[in-house]
PDB file of C-alpha atoms in Angstrom:
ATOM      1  CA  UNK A   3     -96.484  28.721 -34.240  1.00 49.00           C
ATOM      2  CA  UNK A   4     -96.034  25.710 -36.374  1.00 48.00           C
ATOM      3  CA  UNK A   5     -92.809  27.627 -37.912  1.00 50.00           C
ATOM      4  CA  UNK A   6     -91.414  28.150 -34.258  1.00 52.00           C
ATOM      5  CA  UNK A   7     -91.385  24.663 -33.396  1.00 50.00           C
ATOM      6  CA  UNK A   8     -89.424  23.712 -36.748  1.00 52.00           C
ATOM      7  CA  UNK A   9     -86.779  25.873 -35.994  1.00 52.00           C
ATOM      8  CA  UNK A  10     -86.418  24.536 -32.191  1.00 53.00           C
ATOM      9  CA  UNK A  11     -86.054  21.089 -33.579  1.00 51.00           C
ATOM     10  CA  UNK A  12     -82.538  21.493 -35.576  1.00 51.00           C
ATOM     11  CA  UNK A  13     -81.224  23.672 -32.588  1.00 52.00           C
ATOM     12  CA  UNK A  14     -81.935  20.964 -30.145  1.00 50.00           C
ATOM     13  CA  UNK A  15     -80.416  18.766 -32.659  1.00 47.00           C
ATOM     14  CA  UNK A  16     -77.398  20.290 -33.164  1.00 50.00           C
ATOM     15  CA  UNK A  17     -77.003  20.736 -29.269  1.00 52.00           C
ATOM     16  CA  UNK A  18     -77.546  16.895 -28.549  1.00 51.00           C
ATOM     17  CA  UNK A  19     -74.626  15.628 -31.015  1.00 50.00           C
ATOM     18  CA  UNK A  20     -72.601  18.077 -28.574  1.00 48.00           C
ATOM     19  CA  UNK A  21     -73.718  16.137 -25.839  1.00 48.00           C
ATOM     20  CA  UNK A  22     -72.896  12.839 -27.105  1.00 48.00           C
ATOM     21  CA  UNK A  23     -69.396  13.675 -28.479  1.00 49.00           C
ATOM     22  CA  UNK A  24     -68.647  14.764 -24.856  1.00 50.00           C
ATOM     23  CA  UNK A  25     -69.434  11.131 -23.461  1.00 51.00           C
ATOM     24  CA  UNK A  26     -67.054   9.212 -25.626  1.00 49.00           C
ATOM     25  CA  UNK A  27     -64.075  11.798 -24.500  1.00 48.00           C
ATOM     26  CA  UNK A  28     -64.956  11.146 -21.150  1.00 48.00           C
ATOM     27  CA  UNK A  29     -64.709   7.094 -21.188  1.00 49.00           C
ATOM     28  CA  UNK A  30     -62.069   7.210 -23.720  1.00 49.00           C
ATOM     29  CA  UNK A  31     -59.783   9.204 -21.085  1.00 49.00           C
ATOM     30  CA  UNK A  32     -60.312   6.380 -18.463  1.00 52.00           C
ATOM     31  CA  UNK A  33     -57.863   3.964 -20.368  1.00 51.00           C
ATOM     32  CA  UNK A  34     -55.341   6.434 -20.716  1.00 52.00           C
ATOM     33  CA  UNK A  35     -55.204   6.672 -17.079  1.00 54.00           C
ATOM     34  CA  UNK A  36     -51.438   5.322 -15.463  1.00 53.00           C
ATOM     35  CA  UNK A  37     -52.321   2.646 -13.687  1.00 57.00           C
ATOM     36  CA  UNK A  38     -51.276   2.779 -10.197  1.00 58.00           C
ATOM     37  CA  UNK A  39     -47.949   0.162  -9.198  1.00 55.00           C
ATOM     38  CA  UNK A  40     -48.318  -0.982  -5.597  1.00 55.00           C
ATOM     39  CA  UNK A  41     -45.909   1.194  -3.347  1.00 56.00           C
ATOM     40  CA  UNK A  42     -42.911  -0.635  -2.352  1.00 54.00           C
ATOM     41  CA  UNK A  43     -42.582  -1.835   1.510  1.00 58.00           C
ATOM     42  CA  UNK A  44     -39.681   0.239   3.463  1.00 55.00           C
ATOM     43  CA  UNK A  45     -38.480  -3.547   3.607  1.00 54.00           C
ATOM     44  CA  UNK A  46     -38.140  -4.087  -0.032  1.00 51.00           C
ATOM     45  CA  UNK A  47     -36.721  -0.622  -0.492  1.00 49.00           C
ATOM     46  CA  UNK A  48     -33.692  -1.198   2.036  1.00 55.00           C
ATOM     47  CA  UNK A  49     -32.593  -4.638   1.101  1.00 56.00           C
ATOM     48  CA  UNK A  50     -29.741  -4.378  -0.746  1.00 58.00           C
ATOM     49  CA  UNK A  51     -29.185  -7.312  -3.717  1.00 61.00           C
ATOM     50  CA  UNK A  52     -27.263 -10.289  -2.514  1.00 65.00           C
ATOM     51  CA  UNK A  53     -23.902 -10.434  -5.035  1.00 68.00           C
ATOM     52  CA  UNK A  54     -22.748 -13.983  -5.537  1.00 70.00           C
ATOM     53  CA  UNK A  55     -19.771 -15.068  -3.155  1.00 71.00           C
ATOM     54  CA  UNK A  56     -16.012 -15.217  -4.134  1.00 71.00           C
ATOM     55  CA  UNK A  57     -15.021 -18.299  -6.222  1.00 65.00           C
ATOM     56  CA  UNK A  58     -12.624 -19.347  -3.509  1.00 62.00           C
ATOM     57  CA  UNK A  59     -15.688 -19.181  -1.219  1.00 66.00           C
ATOM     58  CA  UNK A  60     -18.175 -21.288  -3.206  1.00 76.00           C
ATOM     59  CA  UNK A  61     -18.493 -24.928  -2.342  1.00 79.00           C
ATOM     60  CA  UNK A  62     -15.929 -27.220  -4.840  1.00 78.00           C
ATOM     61  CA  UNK A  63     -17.965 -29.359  -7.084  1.00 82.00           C
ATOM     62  CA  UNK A  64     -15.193 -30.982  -8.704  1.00 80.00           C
ATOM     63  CA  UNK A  65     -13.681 -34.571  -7.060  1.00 85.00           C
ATOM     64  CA  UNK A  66     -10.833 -35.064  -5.183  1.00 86.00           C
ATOM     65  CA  UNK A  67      -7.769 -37.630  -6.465  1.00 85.00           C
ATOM     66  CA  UNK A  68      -7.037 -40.322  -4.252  1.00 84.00           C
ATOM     67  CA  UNK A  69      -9.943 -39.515  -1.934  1.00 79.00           C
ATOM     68  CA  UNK A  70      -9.047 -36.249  -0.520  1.00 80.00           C
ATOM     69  CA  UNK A  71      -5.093 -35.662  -1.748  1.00 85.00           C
ATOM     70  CA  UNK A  72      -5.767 -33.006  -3.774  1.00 89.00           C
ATOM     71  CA  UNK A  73      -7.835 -31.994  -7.213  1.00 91.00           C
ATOM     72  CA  UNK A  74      -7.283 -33.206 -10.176  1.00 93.00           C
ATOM     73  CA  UNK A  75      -5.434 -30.927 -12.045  1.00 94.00           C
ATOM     74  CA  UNK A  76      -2.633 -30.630  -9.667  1.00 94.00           C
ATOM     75  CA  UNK A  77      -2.490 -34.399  -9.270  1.00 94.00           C
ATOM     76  CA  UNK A  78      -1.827 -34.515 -13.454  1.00 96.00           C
ATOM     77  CA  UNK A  79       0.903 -31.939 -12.851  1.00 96.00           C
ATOM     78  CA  UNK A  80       2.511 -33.623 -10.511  1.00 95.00           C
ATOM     79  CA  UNK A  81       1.936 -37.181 -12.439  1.00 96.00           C
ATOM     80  CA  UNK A  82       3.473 -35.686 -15.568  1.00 97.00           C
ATOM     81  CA  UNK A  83       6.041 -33.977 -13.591  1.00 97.00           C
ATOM     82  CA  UNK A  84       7.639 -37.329 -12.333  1.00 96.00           C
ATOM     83  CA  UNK A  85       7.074 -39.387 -15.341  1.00 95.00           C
ATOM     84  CA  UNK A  86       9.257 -37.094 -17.622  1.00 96.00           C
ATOM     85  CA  UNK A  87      11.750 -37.308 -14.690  1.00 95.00           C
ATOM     86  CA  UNK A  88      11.815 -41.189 -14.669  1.00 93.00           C
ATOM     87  CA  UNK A  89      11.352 -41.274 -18.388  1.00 92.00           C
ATOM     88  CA  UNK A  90      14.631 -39.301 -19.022  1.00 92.00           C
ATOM     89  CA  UNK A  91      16.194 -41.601 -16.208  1.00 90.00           C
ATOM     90  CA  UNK A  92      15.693 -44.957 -18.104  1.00 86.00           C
ATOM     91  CA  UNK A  93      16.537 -43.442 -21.636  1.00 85.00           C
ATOM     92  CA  UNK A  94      20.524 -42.374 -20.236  1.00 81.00           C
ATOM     93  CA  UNK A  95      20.424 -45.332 -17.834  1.00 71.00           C
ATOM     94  CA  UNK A  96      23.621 -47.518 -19.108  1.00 56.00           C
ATOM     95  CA  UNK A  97      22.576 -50.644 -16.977  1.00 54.00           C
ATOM     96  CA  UNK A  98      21.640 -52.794 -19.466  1.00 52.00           C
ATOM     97  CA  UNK A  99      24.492 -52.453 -21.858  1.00 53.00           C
ATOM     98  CA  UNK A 100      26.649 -53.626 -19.026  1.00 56.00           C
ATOM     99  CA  UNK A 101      24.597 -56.162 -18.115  1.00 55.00           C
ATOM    100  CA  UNK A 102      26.521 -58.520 -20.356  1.00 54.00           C
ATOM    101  CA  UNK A 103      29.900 -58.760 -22.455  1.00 54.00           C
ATOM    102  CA  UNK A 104      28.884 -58.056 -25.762  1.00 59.00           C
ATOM    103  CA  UNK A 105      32.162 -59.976 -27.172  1.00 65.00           C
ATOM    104  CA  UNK A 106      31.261 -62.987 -25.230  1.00 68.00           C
ATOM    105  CA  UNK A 107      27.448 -63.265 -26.580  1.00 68.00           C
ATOM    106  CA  UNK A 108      27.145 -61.195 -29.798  1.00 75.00           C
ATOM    107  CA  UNK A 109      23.885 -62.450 -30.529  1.00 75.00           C
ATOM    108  CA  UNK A 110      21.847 -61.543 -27.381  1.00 75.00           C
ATOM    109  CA  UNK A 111      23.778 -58.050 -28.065  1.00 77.00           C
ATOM    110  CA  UNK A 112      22.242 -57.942 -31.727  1.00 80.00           C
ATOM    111  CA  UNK A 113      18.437 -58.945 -30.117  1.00 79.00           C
ATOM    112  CA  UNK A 114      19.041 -55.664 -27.185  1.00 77.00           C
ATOM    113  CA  UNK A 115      20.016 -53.194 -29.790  1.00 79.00           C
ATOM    114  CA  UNK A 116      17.175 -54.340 -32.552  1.00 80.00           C
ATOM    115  CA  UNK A 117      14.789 -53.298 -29.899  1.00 82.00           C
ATOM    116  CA  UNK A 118      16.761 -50.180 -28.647  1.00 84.00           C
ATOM    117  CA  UNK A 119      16.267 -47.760 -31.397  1.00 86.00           C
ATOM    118  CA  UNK A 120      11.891 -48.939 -30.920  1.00 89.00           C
ATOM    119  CA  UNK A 121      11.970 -48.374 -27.254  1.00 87.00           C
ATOM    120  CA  UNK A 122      14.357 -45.157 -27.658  1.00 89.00           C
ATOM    121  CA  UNK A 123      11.526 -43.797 -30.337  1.00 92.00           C
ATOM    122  CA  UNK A 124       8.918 -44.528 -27.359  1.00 94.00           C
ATOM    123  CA  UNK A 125      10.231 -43.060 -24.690  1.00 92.00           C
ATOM    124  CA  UNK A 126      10.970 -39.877 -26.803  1.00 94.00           C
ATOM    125  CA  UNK A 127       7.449 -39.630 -28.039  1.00 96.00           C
ATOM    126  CA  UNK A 128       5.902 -40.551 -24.004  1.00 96.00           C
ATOM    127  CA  UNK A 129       8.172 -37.505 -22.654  1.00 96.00           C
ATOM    128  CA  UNK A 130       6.712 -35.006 -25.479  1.00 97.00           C
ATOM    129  CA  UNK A 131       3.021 -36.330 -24.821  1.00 97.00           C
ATOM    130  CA  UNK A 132       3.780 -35.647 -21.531  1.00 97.00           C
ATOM    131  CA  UNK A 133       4.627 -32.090 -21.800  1.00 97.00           C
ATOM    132  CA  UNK A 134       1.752 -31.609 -23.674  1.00 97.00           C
ATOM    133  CA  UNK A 135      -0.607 -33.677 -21.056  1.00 97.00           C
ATOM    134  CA  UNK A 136       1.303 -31.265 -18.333  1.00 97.00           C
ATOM    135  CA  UNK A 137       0.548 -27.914 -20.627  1.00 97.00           C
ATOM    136  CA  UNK A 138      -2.688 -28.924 -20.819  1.00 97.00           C
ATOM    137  CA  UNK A 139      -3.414 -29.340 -17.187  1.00 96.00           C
ATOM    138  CA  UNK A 140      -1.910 -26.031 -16.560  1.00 96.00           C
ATOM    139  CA  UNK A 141      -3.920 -23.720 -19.539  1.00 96.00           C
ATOM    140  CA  UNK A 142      -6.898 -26.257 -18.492  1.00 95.00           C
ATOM    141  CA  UNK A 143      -6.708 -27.810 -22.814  1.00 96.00           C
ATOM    142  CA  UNK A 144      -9.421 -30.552 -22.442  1.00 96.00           C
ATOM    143  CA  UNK A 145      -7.907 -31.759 -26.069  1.00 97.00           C
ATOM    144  CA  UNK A 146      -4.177 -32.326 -24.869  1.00 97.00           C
ATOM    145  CA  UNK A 147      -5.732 -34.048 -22.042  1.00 97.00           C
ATOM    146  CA  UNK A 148      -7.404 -36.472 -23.820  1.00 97.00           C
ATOM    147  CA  UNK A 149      -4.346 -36.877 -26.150  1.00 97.00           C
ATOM    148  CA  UNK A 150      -1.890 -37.472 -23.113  1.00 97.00           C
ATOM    149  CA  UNK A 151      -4.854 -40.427 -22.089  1.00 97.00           C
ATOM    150  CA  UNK A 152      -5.054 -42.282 -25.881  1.00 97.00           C
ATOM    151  CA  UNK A 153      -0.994 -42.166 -26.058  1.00 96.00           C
ATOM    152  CA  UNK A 154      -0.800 -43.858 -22.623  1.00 96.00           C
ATOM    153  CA  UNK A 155      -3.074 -46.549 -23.559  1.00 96.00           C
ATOM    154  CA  UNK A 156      -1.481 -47.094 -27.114  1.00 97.00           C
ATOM    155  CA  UNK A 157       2.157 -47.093 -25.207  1.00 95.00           C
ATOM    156  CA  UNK A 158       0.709 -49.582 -23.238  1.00 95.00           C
ATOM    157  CA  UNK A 159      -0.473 -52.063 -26.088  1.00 96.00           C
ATOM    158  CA  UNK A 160       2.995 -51.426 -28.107  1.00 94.00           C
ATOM    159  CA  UNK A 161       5.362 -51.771 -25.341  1.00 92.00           C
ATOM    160  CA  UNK A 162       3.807 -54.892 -23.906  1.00 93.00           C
ATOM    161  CA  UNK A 163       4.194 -56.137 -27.308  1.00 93.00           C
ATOM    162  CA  UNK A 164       7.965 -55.190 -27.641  1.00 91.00           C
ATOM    163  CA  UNK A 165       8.627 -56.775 -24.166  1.00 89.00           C
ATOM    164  CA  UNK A 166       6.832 -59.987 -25.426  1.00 90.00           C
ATOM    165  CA  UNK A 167       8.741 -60.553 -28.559  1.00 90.00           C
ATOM    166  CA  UNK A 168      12.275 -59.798 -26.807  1.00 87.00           C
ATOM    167  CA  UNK A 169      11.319 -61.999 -23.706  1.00 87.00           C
ATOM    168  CA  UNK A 170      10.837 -64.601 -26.897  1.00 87.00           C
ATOM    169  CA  UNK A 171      13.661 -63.853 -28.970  1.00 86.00           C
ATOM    170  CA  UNK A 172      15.936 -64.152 -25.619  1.00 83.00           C
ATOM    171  CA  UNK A 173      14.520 -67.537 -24.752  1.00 82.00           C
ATOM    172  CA  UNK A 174      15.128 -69.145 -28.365  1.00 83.00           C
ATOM    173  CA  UNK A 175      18.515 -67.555 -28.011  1.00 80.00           C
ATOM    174  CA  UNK A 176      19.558 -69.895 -24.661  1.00 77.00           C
ATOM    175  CA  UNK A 177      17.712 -72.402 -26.452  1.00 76.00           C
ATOM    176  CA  UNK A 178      20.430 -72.551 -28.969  1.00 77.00           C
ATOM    177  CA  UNK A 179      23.344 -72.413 -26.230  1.00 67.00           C
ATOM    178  CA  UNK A 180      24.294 -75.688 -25.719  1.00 61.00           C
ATOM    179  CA  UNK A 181      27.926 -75.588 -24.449  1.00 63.00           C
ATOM    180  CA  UNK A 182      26.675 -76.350 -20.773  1.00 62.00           C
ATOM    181  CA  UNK A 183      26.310 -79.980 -20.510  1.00 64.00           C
ATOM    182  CA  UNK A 184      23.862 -79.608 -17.535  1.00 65.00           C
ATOM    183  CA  UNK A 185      21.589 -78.071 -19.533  1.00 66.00           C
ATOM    184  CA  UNK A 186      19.097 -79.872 -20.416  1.00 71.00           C
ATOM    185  CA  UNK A 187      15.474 -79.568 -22.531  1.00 72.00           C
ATOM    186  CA  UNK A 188      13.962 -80.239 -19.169  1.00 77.00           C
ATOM    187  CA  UNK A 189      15.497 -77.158 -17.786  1.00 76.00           C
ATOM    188  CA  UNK A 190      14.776 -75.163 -20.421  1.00 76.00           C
ATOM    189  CA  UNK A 191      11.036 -75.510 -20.026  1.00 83.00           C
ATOM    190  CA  UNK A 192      10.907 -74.908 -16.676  1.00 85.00           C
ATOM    191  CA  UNK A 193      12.993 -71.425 -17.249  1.00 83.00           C
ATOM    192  CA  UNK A 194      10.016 -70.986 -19.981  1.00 86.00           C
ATOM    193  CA  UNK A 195       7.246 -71.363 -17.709  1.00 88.00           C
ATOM    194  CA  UNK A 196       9.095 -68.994 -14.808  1.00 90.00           C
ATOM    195  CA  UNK A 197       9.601 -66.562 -17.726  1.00 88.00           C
ATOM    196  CA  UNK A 198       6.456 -66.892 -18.980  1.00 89.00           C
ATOM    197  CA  UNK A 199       4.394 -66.707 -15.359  1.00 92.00           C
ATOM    198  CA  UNK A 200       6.442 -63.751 -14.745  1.00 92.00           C
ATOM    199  CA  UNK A 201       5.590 -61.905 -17.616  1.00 91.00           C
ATOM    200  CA  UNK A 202       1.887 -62.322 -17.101  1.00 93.00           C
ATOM    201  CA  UNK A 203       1.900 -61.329 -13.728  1.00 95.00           C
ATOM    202  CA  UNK A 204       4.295 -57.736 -14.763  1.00 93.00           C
ATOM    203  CA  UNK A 205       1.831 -57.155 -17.727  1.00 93.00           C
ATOM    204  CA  UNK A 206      -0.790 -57.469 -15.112  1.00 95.00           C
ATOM    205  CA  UNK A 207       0.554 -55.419 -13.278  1.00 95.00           C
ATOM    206  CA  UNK A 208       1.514 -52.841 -15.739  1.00 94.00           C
ATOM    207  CA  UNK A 209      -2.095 -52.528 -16.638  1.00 95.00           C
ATOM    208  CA  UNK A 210      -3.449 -51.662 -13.117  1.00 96.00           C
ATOM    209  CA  UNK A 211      -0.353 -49.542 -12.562  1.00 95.00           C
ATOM    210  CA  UNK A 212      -1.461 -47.377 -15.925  1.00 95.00           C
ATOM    211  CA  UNK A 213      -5.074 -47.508 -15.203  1.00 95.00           C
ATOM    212  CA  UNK A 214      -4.311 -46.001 -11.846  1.00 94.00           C
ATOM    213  CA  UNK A 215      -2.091 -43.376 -13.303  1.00 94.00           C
ATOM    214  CA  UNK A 216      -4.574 -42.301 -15.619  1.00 95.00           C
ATOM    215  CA  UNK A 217      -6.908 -42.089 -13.739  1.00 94.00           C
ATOM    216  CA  UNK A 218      -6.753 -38.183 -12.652  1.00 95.00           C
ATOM    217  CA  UNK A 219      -6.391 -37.503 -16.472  1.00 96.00           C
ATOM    218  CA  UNK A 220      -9.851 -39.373 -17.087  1.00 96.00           C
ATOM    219  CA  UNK A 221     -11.323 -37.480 -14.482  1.00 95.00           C
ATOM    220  CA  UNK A 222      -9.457 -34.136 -15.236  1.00 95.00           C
ATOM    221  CA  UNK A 223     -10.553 -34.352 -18.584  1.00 96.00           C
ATOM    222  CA  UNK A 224     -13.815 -34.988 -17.644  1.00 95.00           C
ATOM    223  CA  UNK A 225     -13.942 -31.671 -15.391  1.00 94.00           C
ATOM    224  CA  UNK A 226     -12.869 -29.500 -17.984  1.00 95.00           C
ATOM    225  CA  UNK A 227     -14.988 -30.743 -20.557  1.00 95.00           C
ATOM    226  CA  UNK A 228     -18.233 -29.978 -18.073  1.00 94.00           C
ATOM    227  CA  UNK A 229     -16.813 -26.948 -17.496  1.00 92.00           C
ATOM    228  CA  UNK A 230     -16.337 -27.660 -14.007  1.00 92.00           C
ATOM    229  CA  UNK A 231     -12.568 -27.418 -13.834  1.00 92.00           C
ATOM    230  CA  UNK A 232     -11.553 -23.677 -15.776  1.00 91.00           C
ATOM    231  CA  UNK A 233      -9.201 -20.620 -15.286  1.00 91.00           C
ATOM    232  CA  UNK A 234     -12.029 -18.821 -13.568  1.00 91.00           C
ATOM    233  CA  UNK A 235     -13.451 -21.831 -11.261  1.00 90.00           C
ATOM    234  CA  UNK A 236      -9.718 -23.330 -10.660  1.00 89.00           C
ATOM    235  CA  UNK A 237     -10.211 -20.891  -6.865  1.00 88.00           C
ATOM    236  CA  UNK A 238     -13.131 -22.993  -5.494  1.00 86.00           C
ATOM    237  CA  UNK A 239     -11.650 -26.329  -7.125  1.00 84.00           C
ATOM    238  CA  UNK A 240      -8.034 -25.919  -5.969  1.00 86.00           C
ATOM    239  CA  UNK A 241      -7.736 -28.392  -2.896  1.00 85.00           C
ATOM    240  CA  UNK A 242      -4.749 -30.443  -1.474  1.00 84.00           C
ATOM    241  CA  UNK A 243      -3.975 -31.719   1.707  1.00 80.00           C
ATOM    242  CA  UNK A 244      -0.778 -30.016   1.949  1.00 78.00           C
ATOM    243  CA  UNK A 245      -0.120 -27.127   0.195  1.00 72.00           C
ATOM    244  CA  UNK A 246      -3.352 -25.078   0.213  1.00 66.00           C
ATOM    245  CA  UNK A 247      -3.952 -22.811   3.387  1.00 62.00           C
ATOM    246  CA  UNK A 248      -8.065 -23.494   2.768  1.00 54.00           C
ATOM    247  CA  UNK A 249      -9.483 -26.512   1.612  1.00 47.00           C
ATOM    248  CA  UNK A 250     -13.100 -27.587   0.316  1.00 53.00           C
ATOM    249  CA  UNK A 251     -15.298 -29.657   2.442  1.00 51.00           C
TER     250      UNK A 251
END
């Protein structure tokens, strides 16, 4: 009897590590389970995906020149446009050489023509910054933007200059005529005080005028550099009052 009961003890041991190997297979299959994902509502199925609209539909987040003229890359090309136009104009303009008899006063034609070759260099160099200002614009160049804006403010500084020292050279020059006997010192400083109010006011003047013109190149640049203003946003920037069928609000 005792003998029977030893051998029923390693049978029912070897039977009950069957039974506990089976457990762990069964909780080790929950994990591997999918996981079920939430159906989808018949709503969420159907809506199609919203595509972003047209550039030429988006709202224009650029500015406007002048208010509401037009954007600023078309008010550059027309800027640039007319300045190499009037540029051109006042280098072949002959006025001033007939202005006066050059055998009758010599000297005030030696103080014109030691200033023409400066002011014929300048005008060359403002029509070729130009054309680069107005290539810029067009391929949207950020760099020959900027350029175009430093030149103007350096022609600025050198030409009021130039103007200063030949407004001076011509008054020491009637200074020294002294064939008209009603002349006199008195009226000399009183044509030196008109000259000299005068040129205040133009160089005034001048200033605002280039600050003004500039002004579309500041902001262009501006644009461009942001990223605003490119090839591919130019459709919902393009705006002018008169030659675009659809302009931004």
């Amino acid at each position: 009897m005792v003998a029977d009961k030893d051998n029923e003890l390693p049978e029912k041991l070897e039977q009950d590590p069957e039974k506990t190997d089976q457990d762990p297979e069964k909780t080790n299959q929950d994990p591997e389970q999918p996981k079920q994902e939430p159906e989808k509502t018949n709503q969420e199925a159907e809506m199609p995906k919203q595509e972003p609209a047209p550039m030429y539909e988006q709202e224009k987040q650029g500015g406007k020149c002048c208010g509401g003229c037009c954007d600023y890359r078309r008010a550059v090309v027309v800027l640039c446009i007319i300045s190499i136009i009037f540029t051109i104009i006042g280098l072949v303009n002959p006025a001033l050489n007939d202005a006066f008899s050059s055998q009758k006063y010599p000297e005030l034609e030696e103080i014109v023509n030691s200033h023409k070759v400066a002011l014929l260099a300048i005008g060359i160099i403002h029509i070729i910054m130009t054309v680069v200002a107005l290539v810029g614009a067009i391929i949207f160049n950020f760099y020959a933007v900027v350029l175009y804006v430093l030149w103007s403010i350096l022609n600025l500084i050198v030409s009021i200059v130039l103007q200063h020292q030949m407004v001076t050279e011509l008054l020491d020059w009637i200074e020294t005529q002294t064939d008209d006997e009603t002349w006199s010192p008195s009226n000399q400083e009183e044509l030196e005080r008109a000259i000299n109010f005068y040129m205040i006011v133009s160089y005034i003047l001048t200033v605002i005028f280039t600050l003004l013109w500039l002004y579309p190149s500041v902001f262009l640049s501006i644009e461009i550099k942001k990223g605003i203003m490119t090839k591919e946003t130019y459709p919902r920037e393009e705006m002018s009052c008169c030659c675009v069928s659809q302009n931004h609000n």
